[in-house]
mmCIF file of C-alpha atoms and ligand atoms in Angstrom:
data_model
loop_
_atom_site.group_PDB
_atom_site.id
_atom_site.type_symbol
_atom_site.label_atom_id
_atom_site.label_comp_id
_atom_site.label_asym_id
_atom_site.label_seq_id
_atom_site.Cartn_x
_atom_site.Cartn_y
_atom_site.Cartn_z
ATOM 1 C CA MET A 1 1.221 -16.308 -14.573
ATOM 2 C CA GLU A 2 2.549 -17.688 -11.322
ATOM 3 C CA TYR A 3 2.022 -16.461 -8.247
ATOM 4 C CA LYS A 4 3.990 -17.144 -5.151
ATOM 5 C CA LEU A 5 5.032 -15.903 -1.806
ATOM 6 C CA ILE A 6 8.097 -13.634 -1.680
ATOM 7 C CA THR A 7 11.215 -14.970 0.053
ATOM 8 C CA GLU A 8 14.402 -13.535 0.617
ATOM 9 C CA PRO A 9 16.511 -14.355 -2.391
ATOM 10 C CA ARG A 10 14.016 -12.318 -4.505
ATOM 11 C CA TYR A 11 14.163 -9.064 -2.129
ATOM 12 C CA ASP A 12 16.359 -7.140 -4.231
ATOM 13 C CA ASP A 13 14.363 -7.567 -7.175
ATOM 14 C CA ILE A 14 11.283 -6.629 -5.769
ATOM 15 C CA ILE A 15 12.843 -3.203 -4.552
ATOM 16 C CA ARG A 16 13.547 -2.775 -8.244
ATOM 17 C CA HIS A 17 10.128 -3.380 -9.392
ATOM 18 C CA LEU A 18 8.718 -0.991 -6.819
ATOM 19 C CA ARG A 19 11.184 1.620 -7.796
ATOM 20 C CA ASP A 20 10.280 1.278 -11.415
ATOM 21 C CA ASN A 21 6.630 0.975 -10.973
ATOM 22 C CA PHE A 22 4.925 1.823 -7.253
ATOM 23 C CA PHE A 23 7.464 4.566 -6.396
ATOM 24 C CA ALA A 24 6.489 6.678 -9.379
ATOM 25 C CA ASP A 25 3.044 5.523 -10.440
ATOM 26 C CA GLU A 26 1.524 5.549 -6.760
ATOM 27 C CA PRO A 27 -1.179 8.613 -6.663
ATOM 28 C CA LEU A 28 0.501 10.232 -3.702
ATOM 29 C CA ASN A 29 4.049 9.694 -4.557
ATOM 30 C CA LYS A 30 3.443 11.276 -7.966
ATOM 31 C CA ALA A 31 1.610 13.944 -6.463
ATOM 32 C CA ALA A 32 4.506 14.510 -4.190
ATOM 33 C CA SER A 33 7.053 13.667 -7.065
ATOM 34 C CA LEU A 34 8.705 11.604 -4.438
ATOM 35 C CA CYS A 35 10.534 9.662 -6.727
ATOM 36 C CA GLN A 36 11.905 9.389 -10.652
ATOM 37 C CA ARG A 37 11.001 6.391 -12.210
ATOM 38 C CA GLY A 38 14.036 3.788 -11.148
ATOM 39 C CA GLU A 39 15.087 6.024 -8.431
ATOM 40 C CA GLY A 40 15.306 4.667 -4.973
ATOM 41 C CA HIS A 41 13.792 6.205 -1.866
ATOM 42 C CA ARG A 42 15.529 5.215 1.839
ATOM 43 C CA GLU A 43 12.617 5.601 4.193
ATOM 44 C CA LEU A 44 10.249 4.045 1.754
ATOM 45 C CA GLU A 45 12.378 1.013 1.172
ATOM 46 C CA GLN A 46 12.949 0.417 4.765
ATOM 47 C CA LEU A 47 9.171 0.025 4.972
ATOM 48 C CA CYS A 48 9.023 -2.333 2.441
ATOM 49 C CA TYR A 49 11.802 -4.569 3.678
ATOM 50 C CA GLU A 50 10.277 -4.520 7.061
ATOM 51 C CA THR A 51 6.885 -5.529 5.254
ATOM 52 C CA LEU A 52 8.618 -8.246 3.415
ATOM 53 C CA LYS A 53 9.912 -9.897 6.444
ATOM 54 C CA ASP A 54 6.207 -10.177 7.494
ATOM 55 C CA ASN A 55 6.543 -13.211 5.026
ATOM 56 C CA LEU A 56 2.957 -12.439 4.082
ATOM 57 C CA SER A 57 3.678 -10.557 0.573
ATOM 58 C CA LEU A 58 3.040 -12.395 -3.291
ATOM 59 C CA MET A 59 4.278 -11.771 -6.335
ATOM 60 C CA ALA A 60 3.083 -12.500 -10.328
ATOM 61 C CA VAL A 61 5.740 -13.879 -12.078
ATOM 62 C CA ASN A 62 5.886 -14.724 -15.921
ATOM 63 C CA GLU A 63 7.296 -17.707 -17.506
ATOM 64 C CA ARG A 64 10.908 -16.195 -17.648
ATOM 65 C CA ASN A 65 10.716 -15.387 -13.890
ATOM 66 C CA ASP A 66 10.226 -11.571 -14.194
ATOM 67 C CA ILE A 67 7.960 -9.796 -11.976
ATOM 68 C CA ALA A 68 4.883 -8.757 -13.238
ATOM 69 C CA GLY A 69 3.209 -7.682 -9.946
ATOM 70 C CA VAL A 70 3.388 -7.510 -6.373
ATOM 71 C CA CYS A 71 1.400 -7.130 -3.207
ATOM 72 C CA LEU A 72 3.225 -6.426 -0.187
ATOM 73 C CA ASN A 73 1.354 -7.416 2.996
ATOM 74 C CA GLY A 74 2.205 -6.805 6.278
ATOM 75 C CA VAL A 75 0.898 -7.229 10.101
ATOM 76 C CA VAL A 76 -0.293 -4.068 11.756
ATOM 77 C CA TYR A 77 -0.853 -3.927 15.673
ATOM 78 C CA PRO A 78 -2.713 -0.946 17.335
ATOM 79 C CA ASN A 79 0.289 1.098 18.425
ATOM 80 C CA ASP A 80 2.002 0.807 14.984
ATOM 81 C CA ILE A 81 0.902 3.951 13.465
ATOM 82 C CA VAL A 82 1.713 6.251 16.247
ATOM 83 C CA ASP A 83 5.357 4.552 16.466
ATOM 84 C CA PHE A 84 5.724 5.155 12.579
ATOM 85 C CA GLN A 85 4.473 8.345 12.494
ATOM 86 C CA GLU A 86 7.366 9.441 15.158
ATOM 87 C CA ARG A 87 9.817 7.493 12.606
ATOM 88 C CA VAL A 88 8.351 9.834 9.961
ATOM 89 C CA GLU A 89 8.924 13.088 11.852
ATOM 90 C CA LEU A 90 12.302 12.281 11.815
ATOM 91 C CA SER A 91 12.629 12.218 7.836
ATOM 92 C CA GLU A 92 14.456 14.759 6.273
ATOM 93 C CA ASP A 93 12.106 14.506 3.283
ATOM 94 C CA GLU A 94 9.274 16.811 3.658
ATOM 95 C CA ARG A 95 7.686 15.057 0.413
ATOM 96 C CA PHE A 96 7.499 11.689 2.609
ATOM 97 C CA LYS A 97 6.535 13.747 5.469
ATOM 98 C CA LYS A 98 3.628 15.191 3.289
ATOM 99 C CA ILE A 99 2.320 11.607 2.192
ATOM 100 C CA PHE A 100 2.805 9.853 5.576
ATOM 101 C CA ARG A 101 1.212 12.374 7.441
ATOM 102 C CA LEU A 102 -1.868 11.904 5.768
ATOM 103 C CA LEU A 103 -1.819 8.561 6.000
ATOM 104 C CA ASN A 104 -1.147 8.275 9.471
ATOM 105 C CA ALA A 105 -3.663 11.005 10.758
ATOM 106 C CA HIS A 106 -6.374 9.479 8.577
ATOM 107 C CA ASN A 107 -5.758 6.085 10.354
ATOM 108 C CA LEU A 108 -5.595 7.556 13.626
ATOM 109 C CA LYS A 109 -8.928 9.068 13.131
ATOM 110 C CA ALA A 110 -10.250 6.132 11.775
ATOM 111 C CA SER A 111 -9.621 4.052 14.465
ATOM 112 C CA ILE A 112 -9.952 0.656 12.981
ATOM 113 C CA PHE A 113 -8.808 -1.370 16.339
ATOM 114 C CA GLY A 114 -11.190 0.389 18.205
ATOM 115 C CA HIS A 115 -13.740 -0.027 15.625
ATOM 116 C CA PHE A 116 -13.451 -3.773 15.558
ATOM 117 C CA ASN A 117 -12.494 -6.151 18.479
ATOM 118 C CA VAL A 118 -9.116 -7.446 17.253
ATOM 119 C CA ASP A 119 -5.527 -7.185 18.055
ATOM 120 C CA ARG A 120 -3.811 -7.131 14.763
ATOM 121 C CA ALA A 121 -4.512 -6.971 11.133
ATOM 122 C CA PHE A 122 -3.427 -7.874 7.809
ATOM 123 C CA GLU A 123 -2.610 -4.879 5.746
ATOM 124 C CA VAL A 124 -2.302 -4.681 1.966
ATOM 125 C CA ARG A 125 0.344 -2.182 2.087
ATOM 126 C CA MET A 126 1.428 -1.698 -1.632
ATOM 127 C CA LEU A 127 -0.234 -3.272 -4.301
ATOM 128 C CA SER A 128 1.792 -2.611 -7.637
ATOM 129 C CA VAL A 129 1.749 -3.907 -11.268
ATOM 130 C CA ASP A 130 4.242 -3.533 -13.998
ATOM 131 C CA GLY A 131 3.155 -1.202 -16.489
ATOM 132 C CA ARG A 132 3.379 -3.681 -19.060
ATOM 133 C CA PHE A 133 1.333 -6.156 -17.532
ATOM 134 C CA ARG A 134 -1.453 -3.558 -16.230
ATOM 135 C CA GLY A 135 -5.161 -4.393 -17.044
ATOM 136 C CA GLN A 136 -4.971 -7.879 -17.343
ATOM 137 C CA GLY A 137 -6.363 -8.953 -13.827
ATOM 138 C CA ILE A 138 -3.014 -9.382 -12.017
ATOM 139 C CA ALA A 139 -3.818 -7.223 -8.976
ATOM 140 C CA LYS A 140 -7.003 -8.576 -8.356
ATOM 141 C CA GLU A 141 -5.535 -12.159 -8.284
ATOM 142 C CA LEU A 142 -3.049 -10.886 -6.024
ATOM 143 C CA VAL A 143 -5.634 -9.372 -3.709
ATOM 144 C CA GLN A 144 -7.404 -12.439 -3.575
ATOM 145 C CA ARG A 145 -4.604 -14.794 -2.933
ATOM 146 C CA SER A 146 -3.483 -12.504 -0.125
ATOM 147 C CA GLU A 147 -6.752 -12.888 1.243
ATOM 148 C CA GLN A 148 -6.139 -16.832 1.505
ATOM 149 C CA ILE A 149 -2.894 -15.840 3.182
ATOM 150 C CA ALA A 150 -4.864 -13.848 5.754
ATOM 151 C CA ARG A 151 -7.206 -16.671 6.734
ATOM 152 C CA ASP A 152 -4.696 -19.123 6.664
ATOM 153 C CA PHE A 153 -2.681 -17.396 9.638
ATOM 154 C CA GLU A 154 -6.195 -16.670 11.082
ATOM 155 C CA PHE A 155 -6.492 -12.907 10.717
ATOM 156 C CA LYS A 156 -9.678 -11.592 11.214
ATOM 157 C CA LEU A 157 -9.124 -8.245 9.642
ATOM 158 C CA MET A 158 -7.802 -7.313 6.360
ATOM 159 C CA LYS A 159 -7.173 -3.339 5.868
ATOM 160 C CA ALA A 160 -5.677 -1.078 2.950
ATOM 161 C CA ASP A 161 -5.038 2.744 2.473
ATOM 162 C CA ALA A 162 -6.441 2.688 -1.045
ATOM 163 C CA THR A 163 -4.853 5.759 -2.638
ATOM 164 C CA GLY A 164 -6.438 5.329 -6.024
ATOM 165 C CA ILE A 165 -9.695 4.958 -7.659
ATOM 166 C CA PHE A 166 -8.303 1.499 -9.494
ATOM 167 C CA SER A 167 -6.801 0.025 -6.335
ATOM 168 C CA GLN A 168 -10.540 0.998 -4.514
ATOM 169 C CA LYS A 169 -12.284 -0.863 -7.178
ATOM 170 C CA ILE A 170 -10.212 -3.972 -7.043
ATOM 171 C CA LEU A 171 -10.547 -4.123 -3.415
ATOM 172 C CA LYS A 172 -14.110 -3.297 -3.418
ATOM 173 C CA SER A 173 -14.554 -6.130 -5.866
ATOM 174 C CA SER A 174 -13.055 -8.460 -3.521
ATOM 175 C CA GLY A 175 -15.798 -7.835 -0.659
ATOM 176 C CA PHE A 176 -13.607 -4.994 1.106
ATOM 177 C CA LYS A 177 -15.736 -2.186 2.607
ATOM 178 C CA VAL A 178 -15.136 1.462 3.462
ATOM 179 C CA LEU A 179 -14.402 2.505 7.121
ATOM 180 C CA SER A 180 -13.624 6.202 6.060
ATOM 181 C CA GLU A 181 -12.516 8.353 3.151
ATOM 182 C CA PHE A 182 -10.959 11.446 2.876
ATOM 183 C CA TYR A 183 -10.710 13.909 -0.228
ATOM 184 C CA TYR A 184 -7.491 15.133 -1.245
ATOM 185 C CA ASP A 185 -8.474 18.677 -1.646
ATOM 186 C CA LYS A 186 -9.294 19.273 1.968
ATOM 187 C CA TYR A 187 -5.419 18.542 2.744
ATOM 188 C CA THR A 188 -4.259 21.902 2.812
ATOM 189 C CA ASP A 189 -1.651 24.374 4.564
ATOM 190 C CA GLU A 190 -2.736 26.999 6.869
ATOM 191 C CA PHE A 191 -3.454 29.295 3.970
ATOM 192 C CA GLY A 192 -6.091 26.972 2.394
ATOM 193 C CA LYS A 193 -3.165 25.822 -0.236
ATOM 194 C CA PRO A 194 -3.686 22.133 -1.040
ATOM 195 C CA LEU A 195 -0.667 19.923 -0.018
ATOM 196 C CA LEU A 196 -0.756 17.114 -2.638
ATOM 197 C CA LEU A 197 -2.270 17.764 -6.200
ATOM 198 C CA VAL A 198 -3.332 14.205 -6.812
ATOM 199 C CA GLU A 199 -4.278 13.686 -10.267
ATOM 200 C CA ALA A 200 -7.695 12.789 -11.549
ATOM 201 C CA PRO A 201 -9.125 10.463 -11.826
ATOM 202 C CA HIS A 202 -7.633 9.652 -8.180
ATOM 203 C CA ILE A 203 -9.789 12.300 -5.982
ATOM 204 C CA LYS A 204 -9.919 10.296 -2.190
ATOM 205 C CA LEU A 205 -8.034 7.890 0.061
ATOM 206 C CA GLN A 206 -9.999 5.432 1.161
ATOM 207 C CA LEU A 207 -9.304 3.214 4.524
ATOM 208 C CA LEU A 208 -10.932 0.023 3.407
ATOM 209 C CA TYR A 209 -11.548 -3.198 5.270
ATOM 210 C CA LYS A 210 -12.692 -6.913 5.236
ATOM 211 C CA LEU A 211 -13.963 -8.897 8.138
ATOM 212 C CA LEU A 212 -12.671 -12.612 7.572
ATOM 213 C CA GLU A 213 -15.033 -15.583 9.430
HETATM 214 N N1 ACO B 301 -7.966 2.469 -16.157
HETATM 215 C C1 ACO B 301 -9.188 1.850 -16.068
HETATM 216 N N2 ACO B 301 -9.627 0.645 -15.253
HETATM 217 C C2 ACO B 301 -8.388 0.479 -14.390
HETATM 218 C C3 ACO B 301 -7.152 0.665 -14.703
HETATM 219 C C4 ACO B 301 -6.983 1.826 -15.241
HETATM 220 N N3 ACO B 301 -5.574 2.510 -15.484
HETATM 221 N N4 ACO B 301 -6.476 -0.377 -13.585
HETATM 222 C C5 ACO B 301 -6.984 -0.977 -13.120
HETATM 223 N N5 ACO B 301 -8.514 -1.036 -13.571
HETATM 224 C C6 ACO B 301 -9.409 -1.908 -13.525
HETATM 225 C C7 ACO B 301 -9.956 -2.730 -14.404
HETATM 226 O O1 ACO B 301 -10.661 -2.486 -15.220
HETATM 227 C C8 ACO B 301 -10.451 -4.182 -13.398
HETATM 228 O O2 ACO B 301 -11.814 -3.853 -13.432
HETATM 229 P P1 ACO B 301 -12.923 -4.688 -13.946
HETATM 230 O O3 ACO B 301 -12.283 -6.201 -12.793
HETATM 231 O O4 ACO B 301 -14.308 -4.441 -13.845
HETATM 232 O O5 ACO B 301 -12.568 -5.276 -15.358
HETATM 233 C C9 ACO B 301 -9.861 -3.821 -12.096
HETATM 234 O O6 ACO B 301 -9.303 -2.215 -12.027
HETATM 235 C C10 ACO B 301 -8.837 -4.526 -11.867
HETATM 236 O O7 ACO B 301 -7.740 -4.596 -12.530
HETATM 237 P P2 ACO B 301 -6.201 -5.119 -12.731
HETATM 238 O O8 ACO B 301 -6.259 -5.617 -14.153
HETATM 239 O O9 ACO B 301 -6.623 -6.365 -11.431
HETATM 240 O O10 ACO B 301 -5.315 -4.093 -11.901
HETATM 241 P P3 ACO B 301 -3.919 -4.271 -12.455
HETATM 242 O O11 ACO B 301 -3.146 -5.264 -12.569
HETATM 243 O O12 ACO B 301 -3.769 -3.475 -14.127
HETATM 244 O O13 ACO B 301 -3.349 -3.309 -11.590
HETATM 245 C C11 ACO B 301 -2.697 -1.161 -9.943
HETATM 246 C C12 ACO B 301 -4.174 -1.955 -10.836
HETATM 247 C C13 ACO B 301 -2.057 -2.139 -9.292
HETATM 248 C C14 ACO B 301 -3.787 0.124 -9.141
HETATM 249 C C15 ACO B 301 -1.976 -0.826 -11.030
HETATM 250 O O14 ACO B 301 -2.440 0.413 -11.958
HETATM 251 C C16 ACO B 301 -0.527 0.011 -10.552
HETATM 252 O O15 ACO B 301 0.278 -0.657 -10.064
HETATM 253 N N6 ACO B 301 -0.601 1.407 -10.511
HETATM 254 C C17 ACO B 301 0.313 1.926 -9.282
HETATM 255 C C18 ACO B 301 0.933 1.812 -7.950
HETATM 256 C C19 ACO B 301 -0.780 2.270 -7.318
HETATM 257 O O16 ACO B 301 -1.543 3.085 -7.546
HETATM 258 N N7 ACO B 301 -1.016 1.033 -6.439
HETATM 259 C C20 ACO B 301 -2.083 1.040 -5.646
HETATM 260 C C21 ACO B 301 -2.117 2.337 -4.205
HETATM 261 S S1 ACO B 301 -3.220 1.407 -3.184
HETATM 262 C C22 ACO B 301 -2.199 0.354 -2.075
HETATM 263 O O17 ACO B 301 -1.169 0.196 -2.569
HETATM 264 C C23 ACO B 301 -2.748 -0.375 -0.879
#
């Protein structure tokens, strides 16, 4: 497996990989039935392209240059969450809103920039491995190599919204710590009905961080 920075000629292949893997399998997308496998999603893809343009994202490719996994990394600034939430509210897709209202509210409450004295953070935004290549350590390697990129660009803080137990395990094994967590069964409507039925073994969202010396 080779690990490379993602450049523009591969952007559309990356989106295809994400449609076939992340969009359907990521625990919150899956709970909301956001996409069928292979299906696109306008707002999610806009976020992917914006992230790719930060030029910090990595892919793992096999000897045939097929994409086995990706780690989409982006820069976050203190006002980004509020701005993004305004965009989320403009979406006509209630499932998309449900997912990102949870993520944005959790981030606002945790206030990572208030916690650490930094003016930007390197975000591990979408970690995705093709179903045919899972369980071979590719995600772990992508995270470790992403940290090296963060260091090269002199970031002092890395963060991730880890939505499932495996991404949480992977990030923690790379030295990430929990800033805050939220149990999915607490995310309910006004009648106490859960808004997202997230499948076991995924029970909580964790905002994970790593300070870089
Ligand atoms: N069952 C049991 N253990 C698992 C599983 C699994 N399904 N997936 C990963 N692990 C464990 C491995 O055993 C390994 O542990 P070890 O180091 O103790 O041996 C560790 O997690 C690392 O596993 P990798 O092989 O590096 O993970 P993989 O390459 O299979 O990718 C990933 C994991 C990215 C979570 C993949 O399953 C996937 O693409 N899922 C769908 C998308 C998703 O949920 N992404 C994360 C969302 S959060 C975010 O993007 C910030």
